[in-house]
Amino acid sequence: MGAVTGVYPVFNNVFKIGADKNSAKTVADMESFSVAIDGNVEEWTPMEQEGWVRRLKTGCGITISLSGKRNIGDIGNDFVAGLAYKTGQDSEAYFEWVMPDGTTIAIENAVINVTAGGGDSTNVEPLEFEVMSNGKPTITTTEDTTTGK
């Protein structure tokens, strides 16, 4: 998939997960995702600002939530499902998000939190999980790849 310009369908986003970058695979049957960016903002009110607040973003975190169906036999889907009952560093994985414009966010030791399964007898089994940053991710933009920065 080349870089997309203009508006685009959400399915143009690509997500890969695995024990490491070389083993990372897409997760079949994912239907939706959402992104939450958590910024840590420090505030102070110096006298020279005459009551106006100053702010500085001092930290950042990202959580990507994916929701879809459990697909036994798909490498990526099986990998995620296998993390459901893991704790500590055993629940960490390599995660990569390739956006339609070519920007890539890679998280080496992402914390994977499987959050849902089950359902009615006539439902298709869901697979829902959160990918949480664990340290600074590697963000590569299309500008970085074209200019070599």
Short mmCIF file of N, CA and C in Angstrom, two decimals:
data_model
loop_
_atom_site.label_atom_id
_atom_site.label_comp_id
_atom_site.label_asym_id
_atom_site.label_seq_id
_atom_site.Cartn_x
_atom_site.Cartn_y
_atom_site.Cartn_z
N MET A 1 0.84 -1.18 0.00
CA MET A 1 0.00 0.00 0.00
C MET A 1 0.89 1.24 0.00
N GLY A 2 0.75 2.10 -0.99
CA GLY A 2 1.48 3.36 -1.03
C GLY A 2 0.80 4.40 -0.17
N ALA A 3 1.46 5.52 0.03
CA ALA A 3 0.90 6.60 0.83
C ALA A 3 -0.37 7.13 0.17
N VAL A 4 -1.38 7.36 0.99
CA VAL A 4 -2.68 7.83 0.54
C VAL A 4 -2.77 9.33 0.76
N THR A 5 -3.39 10.05 -0.14
CA THR A 5 -3.69 11.46 0.06
C THR A 5 -5.20 11.63 0.03
N GLY A 6 -5.69 12.74 0.58
CA GLY A 6 -7.13 12.98 0.63
C GLY A 6 -7.80 12.12 1.70
N VAL A 7 -9.11 12.01 1.62
CA VAL A 7 -9.84 11.19 2.58
C VAL A 7 -9.63 9.72 2.26
N TYR A 8 -9.84 8.86 3.24
CA TYR A 8 -9.58 7.44 3.04
C TYR A 8 -10.45 6.62 3.99
N PRO A 9 -10.72 5.37 3.65
CA PRO A 9 -11.46 4.50 4.56
C PRO A 9 -10.55 4.03 5.69
N VAL A 10 -11.14 3.78 6.83
CA VAL A 10 -10.38 3.36 8.02
C VAL A 10 -9.62 2.07 7.77
N PHE A 11 -10.13 1.19 6.90
CA PHE A 11 -9.44 -0.09 6.67
C PHE A 11 -8.07 0.08 6.03
N ASN A 12 -7.69 1.29 5.61
CA ASN A 12 -6.35 1.52 5.06
C ASN A 12 -5.27 1.54 6.14
N ASN A 13 -5.64 1.54 7.42
CA ASN A 13 -4.67 1.42 8.50
C ASN A 13 -4.26 -0.04 8.63
N VAL A 14 -2.98 -0.29 8.90
CA VAL A 14 -2.47 -1.65 9.03
C VAL A 14 -1.84 -1.79 10.41
N PHE A 15 -2.22 -2.87 11.11
CA PHE A 15 -1.68 -3.16 12.44
C PHE A 15 -1.00 -4.52 12.41
N LYS A 16 0.22 -4.57 12.97
CA LYS A 16 0.97 -5.83 13.04
C LYS A 16 1.41 -6.05 14.48
N ILE A 17 1.47 -7.32 14.89
CA ILE A 17 1.87 -7.66 16.25
C ILE A 17 2.62 -8.98 16.23
N GLY A 18 3.58 -9.10 17.15
CA GLY A 18 4.33 -10.34 17.27
C GLY A 18 5.33 -10.27 18.40
N ALA A 19 6.05 -11.34 18.60
CA ALA A 19 7.07 -11.38 19.64
C ALA A 19 8.18 -10.37 19.35
N ASP A 20 8.45 -10.13 18.07
CA ASP A 20 9.43 -9.14 17.64
C ASP A 20 9.04 -8.65 16.25
N LYS A 21 9.80 -7.70 15.72
CA LYS A 21 9.46 -7.10 14.42
C LYS A 21 9.42 -8.14 13.31
N ASN A 22 10.36 -9.08 13.32
CA ASN A 22 10.45 -10.07 12.26
C ASN A 22 9.27 -11.04 12.25
N SER A 23 8.67 -11.27 13.41
CA SER A 23 7.55 -12.22 13.48
C SER A 23 6.19 -11.53 13.47
N ALA A 24 6.18 -10.20 13.41
CA ALA A 24 4.91 -9.45 13.47
C ALA A 24 4.03 -9.74 12.27
N LYS A 25 2.76 -10.01 12.55
CA LYS A 25 1.76 -10.30 11.51
C LYS A 25 0.53 -9.44 11.76
N THR A 26 -0.27 -9.25 10.72
CA THR A 26 -1.55 -8.57 10.91
C THR A 26 -2.48 -9.48 11.71
N VAL A 27 -3.49 -8.88 12.31
CA VAL A 27 -4.47 -9.63 13.09
C VAL A 27 -5.76 -9.69 12.26
N ALA A 28 -6.14 -10.88 11.84
CA ALA A 28 -7.33 -11.04 10.99
C ALA A 28 -8.61 -10.69 11.74
N ASP A 29 -9.58 -10.21 10.99
CA ASP A 29 -10.94 -9.98 11.46
C ASP A 29 -11.09 -8.87 12.49
N MET A 30 -10.18 -7.91 12.48
CA MET A 30 -10.38 -6.73 13.32
C MET A 30 -11.35 -5.80 12.59
N GLU A 31 -12.30 -5.24 13.31
CA GLU A 31 -13.35 -4.43 12.71
C GLU A 31 -13.22 -2.94 12.99
N SER A 32 -12.67 -2.58 14.14
CA SER A 32 -12.57 -1.16 14.48
C SER A 32 -11.39 -0.92 15.42
N PHE A 33 -10.98 0.34 15.47
CA PHE A 33 -9.93 0.72 16.41
C PHE A 33 -10.17 2.15 16.86
N SER A 34 -9.59 2.47 18.01
CA SER A 34 -9.62 3.85 18.50
C SER A 34 -8.27 4.13 19.15
N VAL A 35 -7.93 5.40 19.18
CA VAL A 35 -6.64 5.83 19.72
C VAL A 35 -6.87 6.85 20.82
N ALA A 36 -6.21 6.66 21.95
CA ALA A 36 -6.24 7.64 23.04
C ALA A 36 -4.81 8.07 23.32
N ILE A 37 -4.58 9.37 23.28
CA ILE A 37 -3.25 9.92 23.58
C ILE A 37 -3.34 10.62 24.93
N ASP A 38 -2.51 10.17 25.85
CA ASP A 38 -2.53 10.69 27.21
C ASP A 38 -1.31 11.58 27.42
N GLY A 39 -1.54 12.87 27.47
CA GLY A 39 -0.45 13.81 27.71
C GLY A 39 -0.39 14.22 29.18
N ASN A 40 0.80 14.25 29.72
CA ASN A 40 1.00 14.77 31.07
C ASN A 40 1.35 16.24 30.94
N VAL A 41 0.51 17.11 31.51
CA VAL A 41 0.72 18.54 31.38
C VAL A 41 0.93 19.14 32.76
N GLU A 42 2.04 19.81 32.92
CA GLU A 42 2.36 20.54 34.15
C GLU A 42 1.86 21.98 33.99
N GLU A 43 1.23 22.50 35.03
CA GLU A 43 0.72 23.87 35.00
C GLU A 43 1.31 24.68 36.14
N TRP A 44 1.55 25.97 35.89
CA TRP A 44 1.98 26.89 36.93
C TRP A 44 1.50 28.29 36.57
N THR A 45 1.42 29.14 37.58
CA THR A 45 0.90 30.49 37.38
C THR A 45 1.90 31.51 37.91
N PRO A 46 2.86 31.90 37.06
CA PRO A 46 3.85 32.87 37.51
C PRO A 46 3.26 34.29 37.59
N MET A 47 3.78 35.06 38.49
CA MET A 47 3.23 36.40 38.71
C MET A 47 3.32 37.28 37.47
N GLU A 48 4.38 37.15 36.68
CA GLU A 48 4.52 38.02 35.50
C GLU A 48 3.47 37.74 34.42
N GLN A 49 2.74 36.62 34.54
CA GLN A 49 1.68 36.31 33.58
C GLN A 49 0.32 36.88 34.02
N GLU A 50 0.33 37.62 35.13
CA GLU A 50 -0.86 38.33 35.62
C GLU A 50 -2.08 37.41 35.73
N GLY A 51 -1.88 36.23 36.31
CA GLY A 51 -2.98 35.31 36.55
C GLY A 51 -3.21 34.29 35.46
N TRP A 52 -2.55 34.42 34.34
CA TRP A 52 -2.71 33.46 33.25
C TRP A 52 -1.81 32.24 33.49
N VAL A 53 -2.33 31.08 33.18
CA VAL A 53 -1.63 29.82 33.42
C VAL A 53 -0.62 29.54 32.32
N ARG A 54 0.56 29.08 32.71
CA ARG A 54 1.55 28.55 31.77
C ARG A 54 1.45 27.04 31.82
N ARG A 55 1.77 26.38 30.72
CA ARG A 55 1.68 24.92 30.64
C ARG A 55 2.85 24.36 29.82
N LEU A 56 3.22 23.13 30.18
CA LEU A 56 4.25 22.41 29.43
C LEU A 56 3.88 20.93 29.44
N LYS A 57 3.79 20.35 28.26
CA LYS A 57 3.54 18.92 28.16
C LYS A 57 4.85 18.21 28.49
N THR A 58 4.84 17.42 29.57
CA THR A 58 6.06 16.81 30.07
C THR A 58 6.13 15.30 29.84
N GLY A 59 5.07 14.73 29.33
CA GLY A 59 5.07 13.29 29.09
C GLY A 59 3.93 12.92 28.16
N CYS A 60 3.99 11.69 27.65
CA CYS A 60 2.98 11.27 26.69
C CYS A 60 2.86 9.74 26.72
N GLY A 61 1.66 9.26 26.45
CA GLY A 61 1.41 7.83 26.32
C GLY A 61 0.35 7.64 25.25
N ILE A 62 0.29 6.45 24.69
CA ILE A 62 -0.70 6.16 23.66
C ILE A 62 -1.31 4.79 23.94
N THR A 63 -2.62 4.70 23.77
CA THR A 63 -3.33 3.43 23.87
C THR A 63 -4.15 3.26 22.60
N ILE A 64 -3.96 2.13 21.93
CA ILE A 64 -4.71 1.81 20.72
C ILE A 64 -5.59 0.62 21.06
N SER A 65 -6.90 0.79 20.94
CA SER A 65 -7.85 -0.28 21.23
C SER A 65 -8.36 -0.86 19.91
N LEU A 66 -8.27 -2.17 19.79
CA LEU A 66 -8.76 -2.86 18.59
C LEU A 66 -9.86 -3.83 18.97
N SER A 67 -10.84 -3.94 18.09
CA SER A 67 -11.99 -4.79 18.35
C SER A 67 -12.35 -5.55 17.09
N GLY A 68 -12.60 -6.85 17.25
CA GLY A 68 -12.98 -7.66 16.11
C GLY A 68 -13.44 -9.03 16.55
N LYS A 69 -13.16 -10.02 15.73
CA LYS A 69 -13.61 -11.38 15.97
C LYS A 69 -12.42 -12.30 16.21
N ARG A 70 -12.64 -13.31 17.04
CA ARG A 70 -11.62 -14.34 17.29
C ARG A 70 -11.56 -15.24 16.07
N ASN A 71 -10.36 -15.44 15.53
CA ASN A 71 -10.15 -16.24 14.34
C ASN A 71 -9.04 -17.25 14.64
N ILE A 72 -9.44 -18.44 15.08
CA ILE A 72 -8.48 -19.49 15.43
C ILE A 72 -7.77 -19.95 14.15
N GLY A 73 -6.45 -19.94 14.19
CA GLY A 73 -5.66 -20.34 13.03
C GLY A 73 -4.96 -19.19 12.35
N ASP A 74 -5.42 -17.95 12.59
CA ASP A 74 -4.71 -16.78 12.07
C ASP A 74 -3.56 -16.49 13.02
N ILE A 75 -2.36 -16.34 12.51
CA ILE A 75 -1.16 -16.18 13.34
C ILE A 75 -1.28 -14.96 14.26
N GLY A 76 -1.66 -13.81 13.72
CA GLY A 76 -1.76 -12.60 14.54
C GLY A 76 -2.87 -12.70 15.57
N ASN A 77 -4.02 -13.21 15.18
CA ASN A 77 -5.16 -13.35 16.07
C ASN A 77 -4.84 -14.34 17.19
N ASP A 78 -4.22 -15.46 16.85
CA ASP A 78 -3.82 -16.45 17.86
C ASP A 78 -2.80 -15.86 18.83
N PHE A 79 -1.85 -15.06 18.31
CA PHE A 79 -0.83 -14.46 19.16
C PHE A 79 -1.47 -13.57 20.21
N VAL A 80 -2.38 -12.69 19.78
CA VAL A 80 -3.06 -11.78 20.72
C VAL A 80 -3.86 -12.58 21.74
N ALA A 81 -4.67 -13.53 21.28
CA ALA A 81 -5.49 -14.33 22.20
C ALA A 81 -4.62 -15.06 23.22
N GLY A 82 -3.43 -15.47 22.81
CA GLY A 82 -2.51 -16.16 23.71
C GLY A 82 -1.95 -15.29 24.82
N LEU A 83 -2.10 -13.97 24.70
CA LEU A 83 -1.60 -13.05 25.73
C LEU A 83 -2.65 -12.75 26.80
N ALA A 84 -3.86 -13.28 26.65
CA ALA A 84 -4.98 -12.93 27.54
C ALA A 84 -4.67 -13.15 29.02
N TYR A 85 -4.00 -14.21 29.35
CA TYR A 85 -3.77 -14.55 30.76
C TYR A 85 -2.32 -14.37 31.19
N LYS A 86 -1.56 -13.67 30.37
CA LYS A 86 -0.15 -13.40 30.69
C LYS A 86 -0.05 -12.14 31.56
N THR A 87 1.00 -12.06 32.34
CA THR A 87 1.26 -10.87 33.16
C THR A 87 2.72 -10.48 33.02
N GLY A 88 3.04 -9.31 33.56
CA GLY A 88 4.42 -8.83 33.53
C GLY A 88 4.93 -8.71 32.11
N GLN A 89 6.22 -8.96 31.95
CA GLN A 89 6.83 -8.84 30.63
C GLN A 89 6.33 -9.89 29.65
N ASP A 90 5.70 -10.94 30.15
CA ASP A 90 5.12 -11.95 29.25
C ASP A 90 3.94 -11.40 28.47
N SER A 91 3.38 -10.26 28.91
CA SER A 91 2.24 -9.65 28.20
C SER A 91 2.70 -8.57 27.22
N GLU A 92 3.99 -8.45 27.00
CA GLU A 92 4.54 -7.45 26.08
C GLU A 92 4.77 -8.05 24.70
N ALA A 93 4.71 -7.17 23.69
CA ALA A 93 4.91 -7.61 22.31
C ALA A 93 5.37 -6.43 21.47
N TYR A 94 5.87 -6.74 20.29
CA TYR A 94 6.17 -5.72 19.29
C TYR A 94 4.86 -5.37 18.60
N PHE A 95 4.60 -4.08 18.41
CA PHE A 95 3.39 -3.63 17.73
C PHE A 95 3.76 -2.54 16.74
N GLU A 96 3.13 -2.59 15.57
CA GLU A 96 3.40 -1.60 14.54
C GLU A 96 2.08 -1.15 13.91
N TRP A 97 1.93 0.16 13.78
CA TRP A 97 0.75 0.76 13.13
C TRP A 97 1.26 1.53 11.92
N VAL A 98 0.83 1.14 10.73
CA VAL A 98 1.17 1.86 9.50
C VAL A 98 -0.08 2.62 9.08
N MET A 99 0.03 3.95 9.09
CA MET A 99 -1.10 4.80 8.73
C MET A 99 -1.16 4.98 7.21
N PRO A 100 -2.32 5.38 6.70
CA PRO A 100 -2.47 5.52 5.25
C PRO A 100 -1.48 6.50 4.60
N ASP A 101 -1.00 7.50 5.34
CA ASP A 101 -0.04 8.44 4.75
C ASP A 101 1.39 7.91 4.77
N GLY A 102 1.57 6.69 5.30
CA GLY A 102 2.89 6.08 5.36
C GLY A 102 3.58 6.22 6.70
N THR A 103 3.04 7.04 7.59
CA THR A 103 3.61 7.17 8.94
C THR A 103 3.51 5.84 9.66
N THR A 104 4.59 5.47 10.36
CA THR A 104 4.62 4.22 11.12
C THR A 104 4.92 4.52 12.58
N ILE A 105 4.14 3.91 13.47
CA ILE A 105 4.42 3.97 14.91
C ILE A 105 4.76 2.54 15.33
N ALA A 106 5.98 2.35 15.81
CA ALA A 106 6.44 1.03 16.25
C ALA A 106 6.70 1.09 17.76
N ILE A 107 6.14 0.13 18.48
CA ILE A 107 6.32 0.05 19.93
C ILE A 107 6.98 -1.29 20.23
N GLU A 108 8.23 -1.24 20.67
CA GLU A 108 9.02 -2.46 20.88
C GLU A 108 8.47 -3.37 21.97
N ASN A 109 8.10 -2.82 23.11
CA ASN A 109 7.64 -3.62 24.24
C ASN A 109 6.25 -3.17 24.68
N ALA A 110 5.34 -3.11 23.73
CA ALA A 110 3.98 -2.67 24.03
C ALA A 110 3.33 -3.62 25.03
N VAL A 111 2.55 -3.06 25.94
CA VAL A 111 1.78 -3.87 26.87
C VAL A 111 0.46 -4.21 26.16
N ILE A 112 0.16 -5.50 26.06
CA ILE A 112 -1.05 -5.96 25.40
C ILE A 112 -2.03 -6.43 26.47
N ASN A 113 -3.20 -5.82 26.48
CA ASN A 113 -4.24 -6.13 27.46
C ASN A 113 -5.48 -6.63 26.72
N VAL A 114 -5.69 -7.95 26.72
CA VAL A 114 -6.88 -8.52 26.10
C VAL A 114 -8.05 -8.23 27.03
N THR A 115 -9.10 -7.60 26.48
CA THR A 115 -10.17 -7.07 27.33
C THR A 115 -11.52 -7.74 27.16
N ALA A 116 -11.77 -8.52 26.10
CA ALA A 116 -13.11 -9.08 25.92
C ALA A 116 -13.09 -10.37 25.12
N GLY A 117 -14.04 -11.20 25.43
CA GLY A 117 -14.35 -12.44 24.74
C GLY A 117 -15.77 -12.81 25.15
N GLY A 118 -16.24 -13.95 24.73
CA GLY A 118 -17.57 -14.40 25.16
C GLY A 118 -18.70 -13.90 24.27
N GLY A 119 -19.94 -13.98 24.79
CA GLY A 119 -21.11 -13.51 24.05
C GLY A 119 -22.25 -14.50 24.07
N ASP A 120 -23.32 -14.16 23.39
CA ASP A 120 -24.47 -15.05 23.26
C ASP A 120 -24.11 -16.25 22.42
N SER A 121 -24.89 -17.32 22.55
CA SER A 121 -24.61 -18.56 21.82
C SER A 121 -24.66 -18.38 20.31
N THR A 122 -25.36 -17.37 19.82
CA THR A 122 -25.45 -17.16 18.37
C THR A 122 -24.49 -16.09 17.87
N ASN A 123 -23.66 -15.54 18.77
CA ASN A 123 -22.67 -14.54 18.37
C ASN A 123 -21.41 -15.20 17.85
N VAL A 124 -20.63 -14.43 17.09
CA VAL A 124 -19.27 -14.83 16.74
C VAL A 124 -18.38 -14.34 17.88
N GLU A 125 -17.50 -15.18 18.36
CA GLU A 125 -16.62 -14.85 19.49
C GLU A 125 -15.83 -13.58 19.20
N PRO A 126 -15.89 -12.57 20.10
CA PRO A 126 -15.11 -11.35 19.88
C PRO A 126 -13.66 -11.50 20.35
N LEU A 127 -12.81 -10.65 19.84
CA LEU A 127 -11.45 -10.47 20.35
C LEU A 127 -11.22 -8.97 20.42
N GLU A 128 -11.06 -8.47 21.63
CA GLU A 128 -10.82 -7.05 21.84
C GLU A 128 -9.57 -6.91 22.71
N PHE A 129 -8.73 -5.93 22.35
CA PHE A 129 -7.51 -5.74 23.12
C PHE A 129 -7.02 -4.31 23.02
N GLU A 130 -6.21 -3.95 24.01
CA GLU A 130 -5.56 -2.64 24.04
C GLU A 130 -4.07 -2.83 23.87
N VAL A 131 -3.47 -1.93 23.12
CA VAL A 131 -2.03 -1.88 22.95
C VAL A 131 -1.58 -0.58 23.61
N MET A 132 -0.77 -0.69 24.67
CA MET A 132 -0.35 0.48 25.42
C MET A 132 1.15 0.70 25.28
N SER A 133 1.51 1.94 24.98
CA SER A 133 2.93 2.25 24.85
C SER A 133 3.64 1.94 26.16
N ASN A 134 4.89 1.56 26.03
CA ASN A 134 5.72 1.20 27.18
C ASN A 134 7.09 1.80 26.90
N GLY A 135 7.22 3.09 27.15
CA GLY A 135 8.40 3.82 26.73
C GLY A 135 8.11 4.53 25.42
N LYS A 136 9.11 5.18 24.90
CA LYS A 136 8.96 5.99 23.70
C LYS A 136 8.86 5.11 22.46
N PRO A 137 7.80 5.27 21.65
CA PRO A 137 7.72 4.52 20.40
C PRO A 137 8.62 5.13 19.34
N THR A 138 8.88 4.37 18.29
CA THR A 138 9.61 4.88 17.14
C THR A 138 8.57 5.34 16.12
N ILE A 139 8.58 6.63 15.82
CA ILE A 139 7.63 7.20 14.87
C ILE A 139 8.40 7.62 13.63
N THR A 140 8.04 7.02 12.51
CA THR A 140 8.68 7.33 11.23
C THR A 140 7.62 7.92 10.31
N THR A 141 7.84 9.15 9.89
CA THR A 141 6.88 9.80 8.99
C THR A 141 7.35 9.65 7.56
N THR A 142 6.47 9.93 6.63
CA THR A 142 6.86 9.85 5.21
C THR A 142 7.94 10.87 4.92
N GLU A 143 7.95 11.99 5.65
CA GLU A 143 9.02 12.98 5.50
C GLU A 143 10.36 12.37 5.86
N ASP A 144 10.39 11.56 6.95
CA ASP A 144 11.63 10.92 7.38
C ASP A 144 12.16 9.97 6.31
N THR A 145 11.27 9.24 5.63
CA THR A 145 11.71 8.27 4.64
C THR A 145 12.15 8.93 3.33
N THR A 146 11.59 10.10 3.01
CA THR A 146 11.97 10.75 1.76
C THR A 146 13.19 11.64 1.91
N THR A 147 13.40 12.18 3.12
CA THR A 147 14.56 13.06 3.33
C THR A 147 15.73 12.36 4.00
N GLY A 148 15.49 11.15 4.52
CA GLY A 148 16.55 10.41 5.19
C GLY A 148 16.81 10.87 6.61
N LYS A 149 15.91 11.69 7.19
CA LYS A 149 16.10 12.16 8.57
C LYS A 149 15.61 11.15 9.57
#
